[in-house]
GROMACS .gro file of N, CA and C in nm:
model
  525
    1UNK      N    1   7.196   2.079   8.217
    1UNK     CA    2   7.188   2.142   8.347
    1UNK      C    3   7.175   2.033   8.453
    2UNK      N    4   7.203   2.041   8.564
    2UNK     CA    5   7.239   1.951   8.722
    2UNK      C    6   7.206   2.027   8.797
    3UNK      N    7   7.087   1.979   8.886
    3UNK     CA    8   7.047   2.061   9.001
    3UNK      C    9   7.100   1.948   9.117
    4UNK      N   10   7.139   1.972   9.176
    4UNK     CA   11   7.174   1.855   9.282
    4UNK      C   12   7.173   1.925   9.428
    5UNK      N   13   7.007   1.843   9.488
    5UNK     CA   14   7.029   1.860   9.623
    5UNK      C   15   7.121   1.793   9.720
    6UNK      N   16   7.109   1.880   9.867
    6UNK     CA   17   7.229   1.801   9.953
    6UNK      C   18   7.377   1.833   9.911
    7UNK      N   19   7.423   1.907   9.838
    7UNK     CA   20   7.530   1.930   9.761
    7UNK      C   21   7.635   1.847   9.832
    8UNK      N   22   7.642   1.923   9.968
    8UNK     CA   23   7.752   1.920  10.047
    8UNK      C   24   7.678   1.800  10.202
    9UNK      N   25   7.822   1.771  10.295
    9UNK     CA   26   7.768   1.701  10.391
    9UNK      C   27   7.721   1.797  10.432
   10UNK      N   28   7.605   1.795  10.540
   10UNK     CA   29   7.543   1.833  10.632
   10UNK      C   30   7.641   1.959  10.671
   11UNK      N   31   7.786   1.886  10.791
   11UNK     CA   32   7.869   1.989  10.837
   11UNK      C   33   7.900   2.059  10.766
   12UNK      N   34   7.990   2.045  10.623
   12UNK     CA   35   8.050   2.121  10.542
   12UNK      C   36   7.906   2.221  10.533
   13UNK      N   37   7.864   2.173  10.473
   13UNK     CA   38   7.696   2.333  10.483
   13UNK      C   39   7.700   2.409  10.582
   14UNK      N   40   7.663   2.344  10.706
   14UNK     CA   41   7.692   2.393  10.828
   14UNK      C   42   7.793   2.544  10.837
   15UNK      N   43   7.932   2.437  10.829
   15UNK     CA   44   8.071   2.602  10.846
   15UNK      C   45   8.082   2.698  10.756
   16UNK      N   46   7.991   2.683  10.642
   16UNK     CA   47   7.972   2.748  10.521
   16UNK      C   48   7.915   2.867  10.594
   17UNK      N   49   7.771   2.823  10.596
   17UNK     CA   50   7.661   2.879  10.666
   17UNK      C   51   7.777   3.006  10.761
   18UNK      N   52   7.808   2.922  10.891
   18UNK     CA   53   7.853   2.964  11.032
   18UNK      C   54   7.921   3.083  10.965
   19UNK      N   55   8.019   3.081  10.925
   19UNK     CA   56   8.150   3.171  10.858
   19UNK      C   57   8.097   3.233  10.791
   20UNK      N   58   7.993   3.242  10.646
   20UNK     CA   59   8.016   3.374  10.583
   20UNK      C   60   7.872   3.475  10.621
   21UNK      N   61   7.793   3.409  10.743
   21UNK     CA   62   7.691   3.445  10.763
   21UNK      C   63   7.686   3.504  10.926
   22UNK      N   64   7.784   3.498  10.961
   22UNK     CA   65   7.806   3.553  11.127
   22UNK      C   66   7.862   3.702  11.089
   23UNK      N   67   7.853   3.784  11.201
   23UNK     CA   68   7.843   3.896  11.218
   23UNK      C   69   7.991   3.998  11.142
   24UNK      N   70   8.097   3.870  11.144
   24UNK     CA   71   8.260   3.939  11.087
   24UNK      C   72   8.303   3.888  11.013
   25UNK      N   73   8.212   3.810  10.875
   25UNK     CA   74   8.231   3.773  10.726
   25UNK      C   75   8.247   3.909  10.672
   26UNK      N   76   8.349   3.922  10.589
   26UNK     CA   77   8.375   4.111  10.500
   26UNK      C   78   8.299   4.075  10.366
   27UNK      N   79   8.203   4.156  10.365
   27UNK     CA   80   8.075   4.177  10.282
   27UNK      C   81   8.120   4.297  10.225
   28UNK      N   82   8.144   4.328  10.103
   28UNK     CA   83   8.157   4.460  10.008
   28UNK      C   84   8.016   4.495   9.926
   29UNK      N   85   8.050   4.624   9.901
   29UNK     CA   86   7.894   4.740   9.843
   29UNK      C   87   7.919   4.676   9.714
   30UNK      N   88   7.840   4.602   9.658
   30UNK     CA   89   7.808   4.622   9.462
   30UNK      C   90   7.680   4.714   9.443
   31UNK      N   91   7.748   4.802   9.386
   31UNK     CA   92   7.624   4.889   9.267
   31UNK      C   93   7.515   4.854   9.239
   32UNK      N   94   7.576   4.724   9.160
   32UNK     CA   95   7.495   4.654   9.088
   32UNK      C   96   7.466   4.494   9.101
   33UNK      N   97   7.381   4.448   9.035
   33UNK     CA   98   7.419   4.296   9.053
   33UNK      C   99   7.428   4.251   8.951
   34UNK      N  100   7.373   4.322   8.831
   34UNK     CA  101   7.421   4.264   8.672
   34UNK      C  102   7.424   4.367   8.618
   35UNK      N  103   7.467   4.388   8.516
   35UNK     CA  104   7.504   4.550   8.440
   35UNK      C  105   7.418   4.478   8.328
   36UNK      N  106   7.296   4.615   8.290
   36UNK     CA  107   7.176   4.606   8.123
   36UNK      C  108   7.213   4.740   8.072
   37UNK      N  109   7.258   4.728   7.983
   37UNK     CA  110   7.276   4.864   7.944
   37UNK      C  111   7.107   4.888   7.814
   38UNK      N  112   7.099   4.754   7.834
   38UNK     CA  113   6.979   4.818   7.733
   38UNK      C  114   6.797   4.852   7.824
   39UNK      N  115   6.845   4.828   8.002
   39UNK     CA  116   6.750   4.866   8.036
   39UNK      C  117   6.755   4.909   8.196
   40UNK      N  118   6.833   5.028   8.164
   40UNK     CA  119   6.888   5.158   8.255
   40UNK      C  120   6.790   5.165   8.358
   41UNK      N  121   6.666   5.184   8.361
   41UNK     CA  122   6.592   5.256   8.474
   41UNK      C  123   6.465   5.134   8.496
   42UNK      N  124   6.425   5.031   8.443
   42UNK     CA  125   6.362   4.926   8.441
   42UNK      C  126   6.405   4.876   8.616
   43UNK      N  127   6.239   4.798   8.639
   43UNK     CA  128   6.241   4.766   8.808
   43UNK      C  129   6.381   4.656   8.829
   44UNK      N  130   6.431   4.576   8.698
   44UNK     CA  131   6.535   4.518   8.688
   44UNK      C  132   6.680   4.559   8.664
   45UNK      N  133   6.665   4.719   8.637
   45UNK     CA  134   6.766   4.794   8.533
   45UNK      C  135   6.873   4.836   8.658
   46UNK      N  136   6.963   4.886   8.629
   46UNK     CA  137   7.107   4.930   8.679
   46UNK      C  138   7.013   5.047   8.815
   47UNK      N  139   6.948   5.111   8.737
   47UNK     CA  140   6.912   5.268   8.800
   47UNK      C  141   6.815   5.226   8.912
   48UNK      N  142   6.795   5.123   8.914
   48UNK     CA  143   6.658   5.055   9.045
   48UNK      C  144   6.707   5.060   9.176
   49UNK      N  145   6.595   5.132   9.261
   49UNK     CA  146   6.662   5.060   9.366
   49UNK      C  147   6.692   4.972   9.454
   50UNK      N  148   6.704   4.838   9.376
   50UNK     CA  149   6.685   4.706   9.451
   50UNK      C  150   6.803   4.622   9.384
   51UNK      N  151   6.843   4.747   9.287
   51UNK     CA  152   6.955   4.659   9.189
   51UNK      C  153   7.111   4.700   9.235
   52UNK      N  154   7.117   4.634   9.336
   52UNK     CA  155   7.263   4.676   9.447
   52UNK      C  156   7.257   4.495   9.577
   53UNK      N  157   7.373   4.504   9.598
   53UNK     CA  158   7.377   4.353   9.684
   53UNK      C  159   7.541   4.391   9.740
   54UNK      N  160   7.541   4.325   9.875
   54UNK     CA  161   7.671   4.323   9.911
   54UNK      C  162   7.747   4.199   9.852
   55UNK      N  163   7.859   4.155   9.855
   55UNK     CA  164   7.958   4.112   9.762
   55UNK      C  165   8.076   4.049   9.857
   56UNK      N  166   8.150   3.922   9.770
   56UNK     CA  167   8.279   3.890   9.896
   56UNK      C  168   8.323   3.820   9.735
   57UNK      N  169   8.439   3.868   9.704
   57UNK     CA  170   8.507   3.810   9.583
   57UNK      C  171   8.622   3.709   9.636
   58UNK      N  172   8.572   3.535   9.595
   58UNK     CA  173   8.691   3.442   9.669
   58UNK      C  174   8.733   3.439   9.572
   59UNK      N  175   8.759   3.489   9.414
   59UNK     CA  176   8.906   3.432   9.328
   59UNK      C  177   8.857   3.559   9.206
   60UNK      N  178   8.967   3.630   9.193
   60UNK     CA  179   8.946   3.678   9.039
   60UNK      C  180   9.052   3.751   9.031
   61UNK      N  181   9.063   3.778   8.878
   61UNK     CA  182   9.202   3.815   8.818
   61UNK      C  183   9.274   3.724   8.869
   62UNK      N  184   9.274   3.608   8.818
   62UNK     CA  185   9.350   3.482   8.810
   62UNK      C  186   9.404   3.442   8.917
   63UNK      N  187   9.334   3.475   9.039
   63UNK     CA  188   9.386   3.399   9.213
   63UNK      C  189   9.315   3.475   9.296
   64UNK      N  190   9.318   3.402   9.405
   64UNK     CA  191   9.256   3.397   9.508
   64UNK      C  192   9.252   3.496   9.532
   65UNK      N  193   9.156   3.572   9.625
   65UNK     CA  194   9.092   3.689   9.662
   65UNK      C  195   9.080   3.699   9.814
   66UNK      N  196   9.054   3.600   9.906
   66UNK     CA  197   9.017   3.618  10.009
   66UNK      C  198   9.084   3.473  10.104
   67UNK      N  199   9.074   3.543  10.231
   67UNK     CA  200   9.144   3.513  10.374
   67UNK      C  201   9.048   3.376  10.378
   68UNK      N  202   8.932   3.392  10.320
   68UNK     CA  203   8.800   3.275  10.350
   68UNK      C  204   8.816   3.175  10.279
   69UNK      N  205   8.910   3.112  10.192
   69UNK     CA  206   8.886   3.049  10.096
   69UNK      C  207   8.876   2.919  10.198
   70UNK      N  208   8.919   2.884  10.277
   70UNK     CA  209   8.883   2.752  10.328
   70UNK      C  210   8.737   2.699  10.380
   71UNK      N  211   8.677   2.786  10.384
   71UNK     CA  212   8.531   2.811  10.368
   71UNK      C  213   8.468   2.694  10.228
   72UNK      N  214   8.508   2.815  10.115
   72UNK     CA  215   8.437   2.678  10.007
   72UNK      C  216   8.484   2.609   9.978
   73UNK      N  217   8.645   2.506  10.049
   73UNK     CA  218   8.711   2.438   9.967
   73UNK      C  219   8.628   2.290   9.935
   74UNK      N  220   8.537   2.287  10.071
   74UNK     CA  221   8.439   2.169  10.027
   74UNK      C  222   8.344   2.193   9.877
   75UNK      N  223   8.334   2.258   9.836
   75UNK     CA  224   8.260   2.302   9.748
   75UNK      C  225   8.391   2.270   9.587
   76UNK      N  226   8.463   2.333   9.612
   76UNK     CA  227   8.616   2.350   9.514
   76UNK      C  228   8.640   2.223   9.503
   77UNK      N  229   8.647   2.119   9.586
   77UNK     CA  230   8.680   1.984   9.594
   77UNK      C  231   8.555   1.871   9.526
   78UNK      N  232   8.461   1.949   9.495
   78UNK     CA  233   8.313   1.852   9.422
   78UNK      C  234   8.311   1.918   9.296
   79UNK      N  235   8.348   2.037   9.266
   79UNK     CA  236   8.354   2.078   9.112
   79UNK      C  237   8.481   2.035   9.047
   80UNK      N  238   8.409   1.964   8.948
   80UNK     CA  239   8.533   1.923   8.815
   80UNK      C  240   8.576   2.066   8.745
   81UNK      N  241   8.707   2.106   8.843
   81UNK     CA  242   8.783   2.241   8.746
   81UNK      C  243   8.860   2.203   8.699
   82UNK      N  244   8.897   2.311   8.583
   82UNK     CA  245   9.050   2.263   8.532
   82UNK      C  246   9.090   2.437   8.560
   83UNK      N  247   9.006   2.541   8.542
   83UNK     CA  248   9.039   2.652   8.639
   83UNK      C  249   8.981   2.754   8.608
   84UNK      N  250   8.965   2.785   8.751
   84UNK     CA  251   8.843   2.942   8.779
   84UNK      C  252   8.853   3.041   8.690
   85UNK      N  253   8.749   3.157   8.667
   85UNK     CA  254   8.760   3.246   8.614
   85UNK      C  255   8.711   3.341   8.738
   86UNK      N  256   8.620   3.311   8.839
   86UNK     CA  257   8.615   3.413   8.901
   86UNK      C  258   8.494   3.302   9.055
   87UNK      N  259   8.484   3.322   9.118
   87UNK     CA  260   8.351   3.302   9.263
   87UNK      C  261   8.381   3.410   9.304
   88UNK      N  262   8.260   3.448   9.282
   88UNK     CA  263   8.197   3.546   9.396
   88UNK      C  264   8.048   3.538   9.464
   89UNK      N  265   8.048   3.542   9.563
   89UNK     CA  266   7.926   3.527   9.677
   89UNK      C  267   7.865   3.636   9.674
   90UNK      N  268   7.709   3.654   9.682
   90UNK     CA  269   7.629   3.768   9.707
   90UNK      C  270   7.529   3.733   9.786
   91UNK      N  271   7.518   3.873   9.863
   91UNK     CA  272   7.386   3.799   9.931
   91UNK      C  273   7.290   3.955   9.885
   92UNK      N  274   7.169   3.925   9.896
   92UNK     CA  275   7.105   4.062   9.869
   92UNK      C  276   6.978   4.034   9.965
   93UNK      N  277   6.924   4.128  10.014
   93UNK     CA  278   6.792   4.200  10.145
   93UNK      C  279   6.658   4.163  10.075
   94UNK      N  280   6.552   4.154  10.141
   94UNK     CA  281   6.456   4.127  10.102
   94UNK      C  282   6.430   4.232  10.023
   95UNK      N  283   6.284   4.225   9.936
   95UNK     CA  284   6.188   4.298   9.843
   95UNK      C  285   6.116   4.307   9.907
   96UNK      N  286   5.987   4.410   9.843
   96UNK     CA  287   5.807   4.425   9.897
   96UNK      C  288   5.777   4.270   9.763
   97UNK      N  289   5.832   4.265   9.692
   97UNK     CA  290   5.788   4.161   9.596
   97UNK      C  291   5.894   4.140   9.500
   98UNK      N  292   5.902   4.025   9.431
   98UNK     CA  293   6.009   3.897   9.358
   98UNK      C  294   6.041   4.013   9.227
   99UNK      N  295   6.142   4.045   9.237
   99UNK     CA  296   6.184   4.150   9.138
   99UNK      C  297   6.324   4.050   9.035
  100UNK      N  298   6.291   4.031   8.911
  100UNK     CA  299   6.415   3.955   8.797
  100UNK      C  300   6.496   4.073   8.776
  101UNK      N  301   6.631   4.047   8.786
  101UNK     CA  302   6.714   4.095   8.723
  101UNK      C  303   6.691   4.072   8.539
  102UNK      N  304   6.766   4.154   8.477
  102UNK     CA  305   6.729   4.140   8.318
  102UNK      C  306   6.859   3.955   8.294
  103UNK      N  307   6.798   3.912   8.169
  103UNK     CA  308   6.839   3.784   8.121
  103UNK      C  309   7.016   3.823   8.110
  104UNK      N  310   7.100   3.791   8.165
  104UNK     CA  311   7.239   3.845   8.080
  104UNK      C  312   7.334   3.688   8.107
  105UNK      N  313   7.434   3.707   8.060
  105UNK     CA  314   7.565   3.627   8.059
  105UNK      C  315   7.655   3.661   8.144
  106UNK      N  316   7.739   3.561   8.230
  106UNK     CA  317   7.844   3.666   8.299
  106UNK      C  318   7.961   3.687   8.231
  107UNK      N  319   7.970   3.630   8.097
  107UNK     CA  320   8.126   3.644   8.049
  107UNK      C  321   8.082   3.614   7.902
  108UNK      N  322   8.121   3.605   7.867
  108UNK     CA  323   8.102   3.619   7.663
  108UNK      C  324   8.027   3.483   7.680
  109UNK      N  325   7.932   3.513   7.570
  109UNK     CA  326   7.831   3.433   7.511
  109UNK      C  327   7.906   3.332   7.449
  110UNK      N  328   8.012   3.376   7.371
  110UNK     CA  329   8.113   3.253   7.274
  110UNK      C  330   8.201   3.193   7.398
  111UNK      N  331   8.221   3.184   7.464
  111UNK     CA  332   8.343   3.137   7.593
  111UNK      C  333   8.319   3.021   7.635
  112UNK      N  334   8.318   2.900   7.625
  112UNK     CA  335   8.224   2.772   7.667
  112UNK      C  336   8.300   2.768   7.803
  113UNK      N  337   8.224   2.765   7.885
  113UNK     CA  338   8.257   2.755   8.061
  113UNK      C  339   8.135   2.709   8.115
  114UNK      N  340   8.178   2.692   8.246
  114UNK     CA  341   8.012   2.663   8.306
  114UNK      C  342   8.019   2.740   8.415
  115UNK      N  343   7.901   2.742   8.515
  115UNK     CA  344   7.859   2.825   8.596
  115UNK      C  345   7.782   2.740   8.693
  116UNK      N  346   7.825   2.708   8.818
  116UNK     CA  347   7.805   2.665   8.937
  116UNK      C  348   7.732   2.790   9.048
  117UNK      N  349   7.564   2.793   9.068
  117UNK     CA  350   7.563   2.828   9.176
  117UNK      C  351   7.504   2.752   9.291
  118UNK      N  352   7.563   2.781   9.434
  118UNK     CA  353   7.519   2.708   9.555
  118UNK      C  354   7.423   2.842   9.632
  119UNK      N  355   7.325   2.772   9.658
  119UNK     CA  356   7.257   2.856   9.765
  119UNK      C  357   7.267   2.843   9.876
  120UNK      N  358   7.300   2.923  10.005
  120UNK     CA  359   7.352   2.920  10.094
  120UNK      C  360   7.212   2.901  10.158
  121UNK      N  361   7.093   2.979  10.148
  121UNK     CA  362   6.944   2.967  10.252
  121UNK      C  363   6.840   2.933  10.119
  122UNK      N  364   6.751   2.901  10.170
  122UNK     CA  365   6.606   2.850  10.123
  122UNK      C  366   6.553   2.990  10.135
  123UNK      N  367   6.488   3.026  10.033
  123UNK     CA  368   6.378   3.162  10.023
  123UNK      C  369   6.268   3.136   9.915
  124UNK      N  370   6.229   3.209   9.850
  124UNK     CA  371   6.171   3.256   9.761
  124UNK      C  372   6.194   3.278   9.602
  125UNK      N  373   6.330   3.332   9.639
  125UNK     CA  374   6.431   3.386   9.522
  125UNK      C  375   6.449   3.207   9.439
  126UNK      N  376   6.497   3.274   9.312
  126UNK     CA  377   6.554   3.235   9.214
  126UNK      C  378   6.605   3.217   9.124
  127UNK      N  379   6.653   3.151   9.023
  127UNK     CA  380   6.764   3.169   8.885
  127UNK      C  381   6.649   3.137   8.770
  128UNK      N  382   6.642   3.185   8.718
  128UNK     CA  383   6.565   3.149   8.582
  128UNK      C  384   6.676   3.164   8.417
  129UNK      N  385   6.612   3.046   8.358
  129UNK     CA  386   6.669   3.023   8.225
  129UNK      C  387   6.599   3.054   8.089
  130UNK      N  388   6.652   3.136   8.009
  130UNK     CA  389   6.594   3.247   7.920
  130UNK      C  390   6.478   3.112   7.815
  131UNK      N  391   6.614   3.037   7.798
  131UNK     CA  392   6.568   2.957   7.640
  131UNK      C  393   6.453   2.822   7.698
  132UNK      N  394   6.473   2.774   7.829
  132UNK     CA  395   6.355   2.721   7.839
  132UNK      C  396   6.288   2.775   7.947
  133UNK      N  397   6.289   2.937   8.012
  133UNK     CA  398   6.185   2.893   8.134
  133UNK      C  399   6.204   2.853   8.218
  134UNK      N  400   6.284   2.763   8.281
  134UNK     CA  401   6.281   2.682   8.385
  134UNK      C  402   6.324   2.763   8.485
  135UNK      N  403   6.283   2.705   8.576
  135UNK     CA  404   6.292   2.784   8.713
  135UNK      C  405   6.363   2.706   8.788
  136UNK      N  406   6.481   2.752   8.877
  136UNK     CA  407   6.548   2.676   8.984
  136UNK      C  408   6.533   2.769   9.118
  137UNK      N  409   6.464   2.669   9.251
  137UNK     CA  410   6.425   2.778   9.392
  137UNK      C  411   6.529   2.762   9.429
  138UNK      N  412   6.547   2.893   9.513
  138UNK     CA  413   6.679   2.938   9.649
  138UNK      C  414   6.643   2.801   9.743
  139UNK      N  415   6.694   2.700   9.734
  139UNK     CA  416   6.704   2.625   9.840
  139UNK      C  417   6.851   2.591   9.896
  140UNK      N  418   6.826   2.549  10.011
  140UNK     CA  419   6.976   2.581  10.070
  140UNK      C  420   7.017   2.404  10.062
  141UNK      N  421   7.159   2.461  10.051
  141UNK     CA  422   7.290   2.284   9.991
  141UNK      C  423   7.265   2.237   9.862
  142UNK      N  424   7.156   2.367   9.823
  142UNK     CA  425   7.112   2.291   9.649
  142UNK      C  426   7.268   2.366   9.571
  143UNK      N  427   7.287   2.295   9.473
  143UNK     CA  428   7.406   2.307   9.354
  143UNK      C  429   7.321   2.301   9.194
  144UNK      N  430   7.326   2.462   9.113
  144UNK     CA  431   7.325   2.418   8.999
  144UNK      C  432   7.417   2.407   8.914
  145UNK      N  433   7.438   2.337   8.805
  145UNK     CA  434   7.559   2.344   8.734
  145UNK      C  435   7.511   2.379   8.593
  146UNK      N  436   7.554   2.471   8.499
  146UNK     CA  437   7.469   2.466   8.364
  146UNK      C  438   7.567   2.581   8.314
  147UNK      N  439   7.577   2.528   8.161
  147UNK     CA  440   7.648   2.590   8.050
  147UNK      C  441   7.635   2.773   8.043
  148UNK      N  442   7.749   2.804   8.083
  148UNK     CA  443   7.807   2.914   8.103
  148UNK      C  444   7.734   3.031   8.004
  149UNK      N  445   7.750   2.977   7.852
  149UNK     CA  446   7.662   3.080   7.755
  149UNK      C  447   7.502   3.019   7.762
  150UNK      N  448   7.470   3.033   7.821
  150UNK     CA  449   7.299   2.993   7.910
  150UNK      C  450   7.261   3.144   7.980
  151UNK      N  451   7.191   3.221   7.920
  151UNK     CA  452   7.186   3.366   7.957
  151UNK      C  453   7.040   3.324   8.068
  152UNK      N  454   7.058   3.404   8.156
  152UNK     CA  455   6.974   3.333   8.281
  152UNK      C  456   6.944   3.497   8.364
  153UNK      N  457   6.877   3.473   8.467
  153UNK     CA  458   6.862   3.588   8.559
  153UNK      C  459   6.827   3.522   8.704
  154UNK      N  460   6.880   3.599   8.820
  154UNK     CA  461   6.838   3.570   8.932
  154UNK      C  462   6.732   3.671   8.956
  155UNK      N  463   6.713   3.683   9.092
  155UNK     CA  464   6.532   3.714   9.140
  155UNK      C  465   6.597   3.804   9.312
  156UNK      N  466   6.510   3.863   9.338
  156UNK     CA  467   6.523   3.897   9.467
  156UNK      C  468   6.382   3.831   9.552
  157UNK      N  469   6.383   3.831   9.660
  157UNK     CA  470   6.295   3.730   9.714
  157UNK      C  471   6.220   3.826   9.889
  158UNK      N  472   6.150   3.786   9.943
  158UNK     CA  473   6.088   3.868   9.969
  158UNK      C  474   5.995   3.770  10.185
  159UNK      N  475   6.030   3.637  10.166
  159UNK     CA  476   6.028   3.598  10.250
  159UNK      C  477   6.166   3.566  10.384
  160UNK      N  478   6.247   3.567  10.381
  160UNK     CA  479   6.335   3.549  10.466
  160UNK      C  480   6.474   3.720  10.439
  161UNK      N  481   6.551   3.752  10.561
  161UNK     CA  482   6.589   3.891  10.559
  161UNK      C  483   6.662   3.872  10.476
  162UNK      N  484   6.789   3.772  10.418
  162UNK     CA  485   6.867   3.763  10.310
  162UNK      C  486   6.822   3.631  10.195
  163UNK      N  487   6.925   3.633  10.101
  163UNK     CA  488   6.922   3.541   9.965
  163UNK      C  489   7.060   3.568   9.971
  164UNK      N  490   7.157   3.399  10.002
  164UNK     CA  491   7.226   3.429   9.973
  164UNK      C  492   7.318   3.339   9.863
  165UNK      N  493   7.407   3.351   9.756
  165UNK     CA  494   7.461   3.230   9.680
  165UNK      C  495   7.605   3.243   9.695
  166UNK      N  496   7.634   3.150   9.617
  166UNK     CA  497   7.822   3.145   9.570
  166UNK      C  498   7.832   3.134   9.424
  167UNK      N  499   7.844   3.221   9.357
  167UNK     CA  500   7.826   3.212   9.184
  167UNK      C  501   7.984   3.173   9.156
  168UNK      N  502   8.043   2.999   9.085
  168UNK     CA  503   8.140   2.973   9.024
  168UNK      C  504   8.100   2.942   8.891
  169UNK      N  505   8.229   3.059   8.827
  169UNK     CA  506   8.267   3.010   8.692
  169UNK      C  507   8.359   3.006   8.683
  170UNK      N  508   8.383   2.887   8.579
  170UNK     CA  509   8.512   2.849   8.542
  170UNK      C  510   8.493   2.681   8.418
  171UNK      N  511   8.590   2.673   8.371
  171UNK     CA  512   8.662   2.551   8.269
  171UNK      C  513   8.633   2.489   8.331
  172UNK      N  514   8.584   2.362   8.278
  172UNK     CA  515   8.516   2.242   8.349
  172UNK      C  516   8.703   2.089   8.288
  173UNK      N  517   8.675   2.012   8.365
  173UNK     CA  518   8.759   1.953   8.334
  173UNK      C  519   8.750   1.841   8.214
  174UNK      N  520   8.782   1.878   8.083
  174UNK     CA  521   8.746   1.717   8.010
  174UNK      C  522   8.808   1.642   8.000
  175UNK      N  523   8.730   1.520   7.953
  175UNK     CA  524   8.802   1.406   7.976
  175UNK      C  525   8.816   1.388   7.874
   0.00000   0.00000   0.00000
């Protein structure tokens, strides 16, 4: 795993920020933010009501998705791809208190990929990792990078009005 603060320059953070966080970034309804089928009505489960986030899909089903992509190309340009499987951005509303989503995978456990997320603001919230524990905070220009079948959970957070990230997966490039 790679936590790397500062990800980006200063500016590039900056127009990140400006663009998907001003008033006419297109934000879509998700349901959900991770699908448990083994824990339906749990404060983490599908049936909660805290388990919903708006949504902006920049690549899936094998291309680009959105008008914004020049937005993360600073971001696209520091990850070693050889090619996406999907980014999508979420941002989700505060809590009364730090609520985990359940531990899941975003794509098959057998699939070796990795999983890049950037946090767009500093909060509260965070990603946690099943097999050791570790905790990574919502800080903003931070970048994690870590092995794709790494079953993990994010957090909802409860000090600032949003939490927001850029979740990339995809084939890493080998050498």
């Amino acid at each position: 795993m790679q936590v790397i603060d500062n990800f980006l320059k200063e500016e590039d953070y900056t127009s990140i920020c400006d663009g998907m966080l001003s008033g006419t970034f297109p934000w879509f309804w998700g349901w959900t933010k991770t699908r448990d089928h083994d824990n339906e009505s749990g404060e983490g489960g599908n049936a909660h009501i805290h388990n919903c986030q708006l949504v902006h899909h920049y690549y899936r089903a094998h291309e680009k998705n959105s008008r914004h992509w020049n937005l993360i190309e600073p971001i696209v340009d520091k990850l070693e791809v050889a090619a996406f499987i999907r980014i999508k951005a979420n941002l989700t509303m505060a809590t009364p208190h730090i609520i985990e989503t359940y531990m899941h995978h975003d794509y098959s456990s057998n699939m070796e990929h990795n999983i890049a997320i950037y946090y767009l603001n500093t909060n509260d919230g965070y990603t946690k990792f099943e097999s050791t524990g570790e905790i990574i905070r919502s800080v903003g220009n931070r970048m994690v990078i870590f092995d794709g079948r790494e079953r993990h959970c994010g957090t909802t957070h409860t000090d600032q009005k949003f939490r927001c990230v850029i979740n990339f997966n995809y084939f890493p490039i080998v050498y």
